[in-house]
XYZ file of N, CA and C in Angstrom:
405
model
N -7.604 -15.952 8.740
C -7.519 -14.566 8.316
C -6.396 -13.892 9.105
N -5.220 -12.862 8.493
C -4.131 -12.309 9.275
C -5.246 -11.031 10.173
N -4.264 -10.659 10.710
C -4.771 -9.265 11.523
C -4.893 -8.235 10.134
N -4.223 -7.989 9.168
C -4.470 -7.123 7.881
C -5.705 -7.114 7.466
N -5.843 -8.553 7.020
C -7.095 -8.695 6.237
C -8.275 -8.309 7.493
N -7.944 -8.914 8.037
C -9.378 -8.158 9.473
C -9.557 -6.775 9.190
N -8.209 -6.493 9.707
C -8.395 -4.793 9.537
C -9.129 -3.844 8.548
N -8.600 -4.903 7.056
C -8.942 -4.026 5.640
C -11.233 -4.651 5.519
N -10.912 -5.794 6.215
C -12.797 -5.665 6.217
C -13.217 -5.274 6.883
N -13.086 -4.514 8.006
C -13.335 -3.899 8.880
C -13.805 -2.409 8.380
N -12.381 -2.075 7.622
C -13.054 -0.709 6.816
C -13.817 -0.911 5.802
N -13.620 -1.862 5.063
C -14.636 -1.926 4.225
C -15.940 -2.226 4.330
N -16.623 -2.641 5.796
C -17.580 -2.883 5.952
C -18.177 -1.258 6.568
N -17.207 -0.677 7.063
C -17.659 0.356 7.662
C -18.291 1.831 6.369
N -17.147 1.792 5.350
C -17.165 2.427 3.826
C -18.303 2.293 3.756
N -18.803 0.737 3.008
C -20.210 0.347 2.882
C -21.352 1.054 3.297
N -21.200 0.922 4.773
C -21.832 1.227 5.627
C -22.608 3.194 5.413
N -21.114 3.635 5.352
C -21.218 4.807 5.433
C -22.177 5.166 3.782
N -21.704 4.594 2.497
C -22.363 4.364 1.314
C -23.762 4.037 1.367
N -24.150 3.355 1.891
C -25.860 2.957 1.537
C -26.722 3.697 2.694
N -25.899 4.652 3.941
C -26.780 5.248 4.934
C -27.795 6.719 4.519
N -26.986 7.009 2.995
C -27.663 8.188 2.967
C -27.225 9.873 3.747
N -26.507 9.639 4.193
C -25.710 10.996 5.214
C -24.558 11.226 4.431
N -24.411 12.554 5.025
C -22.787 13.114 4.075
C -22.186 13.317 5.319
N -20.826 13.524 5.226
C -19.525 14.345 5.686
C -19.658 13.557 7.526
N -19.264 12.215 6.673
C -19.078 11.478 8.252
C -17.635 11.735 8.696
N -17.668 12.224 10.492
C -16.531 12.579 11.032
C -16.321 11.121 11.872
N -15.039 10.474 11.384
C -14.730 9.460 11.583
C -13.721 9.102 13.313
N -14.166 7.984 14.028
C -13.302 7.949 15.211
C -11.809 7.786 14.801
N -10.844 8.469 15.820
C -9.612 8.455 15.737
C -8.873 9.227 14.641
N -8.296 8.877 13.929
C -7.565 9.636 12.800
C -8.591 9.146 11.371
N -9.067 8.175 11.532
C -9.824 7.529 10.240
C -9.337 6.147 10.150
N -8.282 5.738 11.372
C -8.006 4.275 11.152
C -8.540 3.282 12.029
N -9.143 2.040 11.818
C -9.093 1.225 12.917
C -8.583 0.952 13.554
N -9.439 0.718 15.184
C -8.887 0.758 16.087
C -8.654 -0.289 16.878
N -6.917 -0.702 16.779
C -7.155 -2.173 17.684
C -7.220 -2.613 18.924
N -7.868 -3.588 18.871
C -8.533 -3.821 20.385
C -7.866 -5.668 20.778
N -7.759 -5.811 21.551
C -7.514 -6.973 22.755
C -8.602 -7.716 22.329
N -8.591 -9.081 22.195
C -9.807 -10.348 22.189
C -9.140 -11.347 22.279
N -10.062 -12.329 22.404
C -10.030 -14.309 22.719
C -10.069 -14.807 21.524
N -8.781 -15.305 20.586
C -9.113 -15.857 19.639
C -8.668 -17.320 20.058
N -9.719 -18.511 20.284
C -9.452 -19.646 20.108
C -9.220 -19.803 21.360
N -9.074 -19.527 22.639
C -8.244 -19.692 23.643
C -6.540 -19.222 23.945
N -7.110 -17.939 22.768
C -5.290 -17.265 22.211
C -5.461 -15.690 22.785
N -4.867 -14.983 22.615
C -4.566 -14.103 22.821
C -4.871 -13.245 20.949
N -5.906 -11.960 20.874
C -6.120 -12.076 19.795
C -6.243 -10.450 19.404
N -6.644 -9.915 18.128
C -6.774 -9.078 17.944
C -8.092 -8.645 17.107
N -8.795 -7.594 17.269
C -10.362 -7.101 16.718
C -9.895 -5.945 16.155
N -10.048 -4.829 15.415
C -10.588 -4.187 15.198
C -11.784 -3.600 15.206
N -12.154 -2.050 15.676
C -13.080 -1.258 15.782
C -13.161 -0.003 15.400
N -14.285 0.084 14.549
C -14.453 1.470 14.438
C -15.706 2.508 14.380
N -16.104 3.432 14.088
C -17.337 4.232 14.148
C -17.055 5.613 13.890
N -18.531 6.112 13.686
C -18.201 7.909 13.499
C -19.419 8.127 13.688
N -19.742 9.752 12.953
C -21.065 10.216 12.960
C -21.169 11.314 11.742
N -22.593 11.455 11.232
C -22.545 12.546 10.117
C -22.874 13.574 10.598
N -22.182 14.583 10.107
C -22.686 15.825 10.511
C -23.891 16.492 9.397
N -24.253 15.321 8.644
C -25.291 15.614 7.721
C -26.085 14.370 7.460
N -27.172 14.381 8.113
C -27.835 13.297 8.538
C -29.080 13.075 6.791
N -29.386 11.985 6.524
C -30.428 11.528 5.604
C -31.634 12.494 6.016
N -32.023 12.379 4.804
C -33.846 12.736 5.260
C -34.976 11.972 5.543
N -34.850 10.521 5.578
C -35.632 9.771 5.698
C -34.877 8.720 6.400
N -35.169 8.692 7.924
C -34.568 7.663 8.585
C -34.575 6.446 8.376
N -36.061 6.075 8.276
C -36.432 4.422 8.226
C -36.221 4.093 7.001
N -35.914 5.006 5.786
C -35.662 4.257 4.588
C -33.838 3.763 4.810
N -33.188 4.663 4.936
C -31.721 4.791 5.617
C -31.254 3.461 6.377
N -32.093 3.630 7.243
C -32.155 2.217 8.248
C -32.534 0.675 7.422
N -33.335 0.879 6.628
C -33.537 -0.163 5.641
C -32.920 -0.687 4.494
N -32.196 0.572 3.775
C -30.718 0.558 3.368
C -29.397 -0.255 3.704
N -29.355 0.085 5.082
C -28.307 -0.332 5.697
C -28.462 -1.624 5.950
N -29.329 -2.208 6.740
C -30.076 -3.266 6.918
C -29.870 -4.509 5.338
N -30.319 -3.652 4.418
C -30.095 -4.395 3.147
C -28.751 -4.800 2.495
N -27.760 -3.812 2.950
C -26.675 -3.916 2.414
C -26.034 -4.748 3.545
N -26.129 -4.739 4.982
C -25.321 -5.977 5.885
C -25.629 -6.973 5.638
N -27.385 -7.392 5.320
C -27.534 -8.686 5.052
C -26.859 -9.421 3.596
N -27.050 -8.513 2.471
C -25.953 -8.715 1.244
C -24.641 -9.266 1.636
N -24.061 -8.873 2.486
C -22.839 -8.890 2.652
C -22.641 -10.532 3.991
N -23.605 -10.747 4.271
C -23.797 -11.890 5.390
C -23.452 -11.783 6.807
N -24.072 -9.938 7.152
C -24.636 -9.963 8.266
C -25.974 -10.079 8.779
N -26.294 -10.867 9.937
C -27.709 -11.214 10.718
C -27.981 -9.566 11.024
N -28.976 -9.101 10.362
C -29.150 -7.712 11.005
C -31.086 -8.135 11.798
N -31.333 -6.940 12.586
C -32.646 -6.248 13.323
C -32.625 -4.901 12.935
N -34.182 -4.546 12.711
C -34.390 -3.286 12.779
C -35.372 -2.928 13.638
N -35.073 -1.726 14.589
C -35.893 -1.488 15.722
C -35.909 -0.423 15.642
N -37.602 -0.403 15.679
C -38.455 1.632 15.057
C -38.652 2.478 16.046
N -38.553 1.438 17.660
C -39.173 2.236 18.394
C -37.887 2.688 19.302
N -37.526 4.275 19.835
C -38.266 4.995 19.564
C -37.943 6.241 17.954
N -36.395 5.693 17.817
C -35.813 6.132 16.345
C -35.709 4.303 15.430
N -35.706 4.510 14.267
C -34.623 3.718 13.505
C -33.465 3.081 14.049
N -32.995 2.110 14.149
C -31.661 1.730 14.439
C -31.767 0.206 13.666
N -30.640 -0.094 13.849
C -30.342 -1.399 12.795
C -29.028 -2.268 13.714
N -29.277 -3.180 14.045
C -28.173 -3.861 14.967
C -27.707 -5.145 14.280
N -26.563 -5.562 14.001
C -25.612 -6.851 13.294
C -24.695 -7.399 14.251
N -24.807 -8.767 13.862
C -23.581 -9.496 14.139
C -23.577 -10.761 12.691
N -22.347 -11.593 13.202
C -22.279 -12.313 12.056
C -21.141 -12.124 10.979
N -21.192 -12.884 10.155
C -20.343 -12.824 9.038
C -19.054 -11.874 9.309
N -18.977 -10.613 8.681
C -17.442 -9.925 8.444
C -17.091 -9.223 9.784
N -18.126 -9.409 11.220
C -18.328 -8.442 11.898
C -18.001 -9.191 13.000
N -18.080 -8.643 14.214
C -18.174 -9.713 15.752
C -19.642 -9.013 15.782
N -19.837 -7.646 15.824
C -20.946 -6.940 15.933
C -20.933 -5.286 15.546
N -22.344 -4.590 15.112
C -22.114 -3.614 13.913
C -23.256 -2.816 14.739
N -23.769 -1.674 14.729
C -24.967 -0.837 14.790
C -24.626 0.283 14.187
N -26.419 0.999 14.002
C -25.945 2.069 12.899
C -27.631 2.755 13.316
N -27.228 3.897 14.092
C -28.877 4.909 14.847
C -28.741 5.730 13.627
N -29.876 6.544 14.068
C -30.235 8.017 13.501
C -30.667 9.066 14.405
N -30.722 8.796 15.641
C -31.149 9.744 16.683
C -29.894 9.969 17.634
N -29.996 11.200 17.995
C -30.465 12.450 17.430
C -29.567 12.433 16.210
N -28.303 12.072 16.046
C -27.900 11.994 14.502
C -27.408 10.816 13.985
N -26.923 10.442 12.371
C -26.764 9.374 12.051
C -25.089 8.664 12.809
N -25.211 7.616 13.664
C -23.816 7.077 13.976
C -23.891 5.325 13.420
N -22.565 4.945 14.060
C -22.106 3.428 13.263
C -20.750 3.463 14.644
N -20.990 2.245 14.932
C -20.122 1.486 15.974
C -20.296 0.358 15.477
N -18.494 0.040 15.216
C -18.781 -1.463 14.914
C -17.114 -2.338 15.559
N -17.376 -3.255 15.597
C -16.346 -4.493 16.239
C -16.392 -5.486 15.454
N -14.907 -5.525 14.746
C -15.008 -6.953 13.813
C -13.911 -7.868 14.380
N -14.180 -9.133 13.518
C -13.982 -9.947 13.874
C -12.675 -10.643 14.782
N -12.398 -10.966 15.859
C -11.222 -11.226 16.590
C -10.030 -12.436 15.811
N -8.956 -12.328 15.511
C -8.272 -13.249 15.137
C -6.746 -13.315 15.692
N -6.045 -13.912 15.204
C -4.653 -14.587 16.318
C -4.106 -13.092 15.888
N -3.033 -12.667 16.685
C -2.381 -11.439 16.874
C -2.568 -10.130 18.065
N -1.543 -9.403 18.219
C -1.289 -8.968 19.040
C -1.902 -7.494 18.600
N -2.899 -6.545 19.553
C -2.855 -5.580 18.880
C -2.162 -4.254 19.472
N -1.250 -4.845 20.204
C -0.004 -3.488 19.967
C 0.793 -3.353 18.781
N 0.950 -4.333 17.967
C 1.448 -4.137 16.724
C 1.336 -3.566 15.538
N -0.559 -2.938 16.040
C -0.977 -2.194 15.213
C -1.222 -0.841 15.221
N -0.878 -0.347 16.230
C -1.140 0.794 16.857
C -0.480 2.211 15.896
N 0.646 1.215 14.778
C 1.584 2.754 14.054
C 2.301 3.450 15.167
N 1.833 5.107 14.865
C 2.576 6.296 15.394
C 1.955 6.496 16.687
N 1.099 5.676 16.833
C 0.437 5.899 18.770
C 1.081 5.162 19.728
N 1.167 6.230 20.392
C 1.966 5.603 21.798
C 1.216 4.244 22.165
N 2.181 3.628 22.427
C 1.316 2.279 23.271
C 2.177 2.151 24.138
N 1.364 1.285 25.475
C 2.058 0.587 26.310
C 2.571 -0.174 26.146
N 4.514 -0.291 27.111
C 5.008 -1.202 27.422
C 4.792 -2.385 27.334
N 5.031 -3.807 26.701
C 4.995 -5.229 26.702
C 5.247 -5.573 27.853
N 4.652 -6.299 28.849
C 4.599 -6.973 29.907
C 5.318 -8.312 29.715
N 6.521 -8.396 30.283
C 7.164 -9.696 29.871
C 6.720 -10.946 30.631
């Protein structure tokens, strides 16, 4: 898989995500783009993507929400958990993801880290400053 295609399932798992949770008017980390991150691909030098947000308009029914979500990672061929106590939450790894979660307390959020592959991720950074290359 290139660093692109990572990137573009990355949002699309997150879209998803945001689709079957039941919440409106999610305020997304960063500008709305994934965010690249440093990883070990293979014994390489690699690149992940990450991203997350939160709604400022949360579902009305948590544990159905949570079961939702839950339904739609496993569709998609993530290993999900759901844990009631002491809110809803839903935790993944697996398939399109390195690893995914998605609470409802005190409001609905989603943090997720996908999958690491060969590439550099200063290259992805666009219009953000990045640091200097270390020669």
């Amino acid at each position: 898989m290139t660093p692109e295609q990572a990137r573009d399932q990355t949002m699309s798992v997150l879209n998803g995500t945001i689709s079957a949770s039941g919440a409106a008017d999610w305020v997304l980390d960063g500008d709305g783009s994934a965010i690249p991150q440093q990883c070990n691909a293979d014994g390489e030098g690699g690149v992940t993507f990450g991203h997350g947000g939160y709604a400022t308009a949360p579902g009305e029914d948590p544990a159905a929400d949570a079961q939702r979500v839950a339904d739609y990672w496993t569709s998609i061929g993530i290993e999900t958990r759901i844990v009631s106590d002491p809110t809803p939450t839903v935790f993944g790894r697996g398939g399109p993801v390195n690893a995914i979660s998605f609470g409802t307390a005190p409001g609905y959020t989603i943090s997720l880290g996908g999958v690491c592959v060969p590439g550099d991720p200063l290259d992805y950074y666009g219009d953000t400053p990045t640091p200097a290359r270390s020669s």
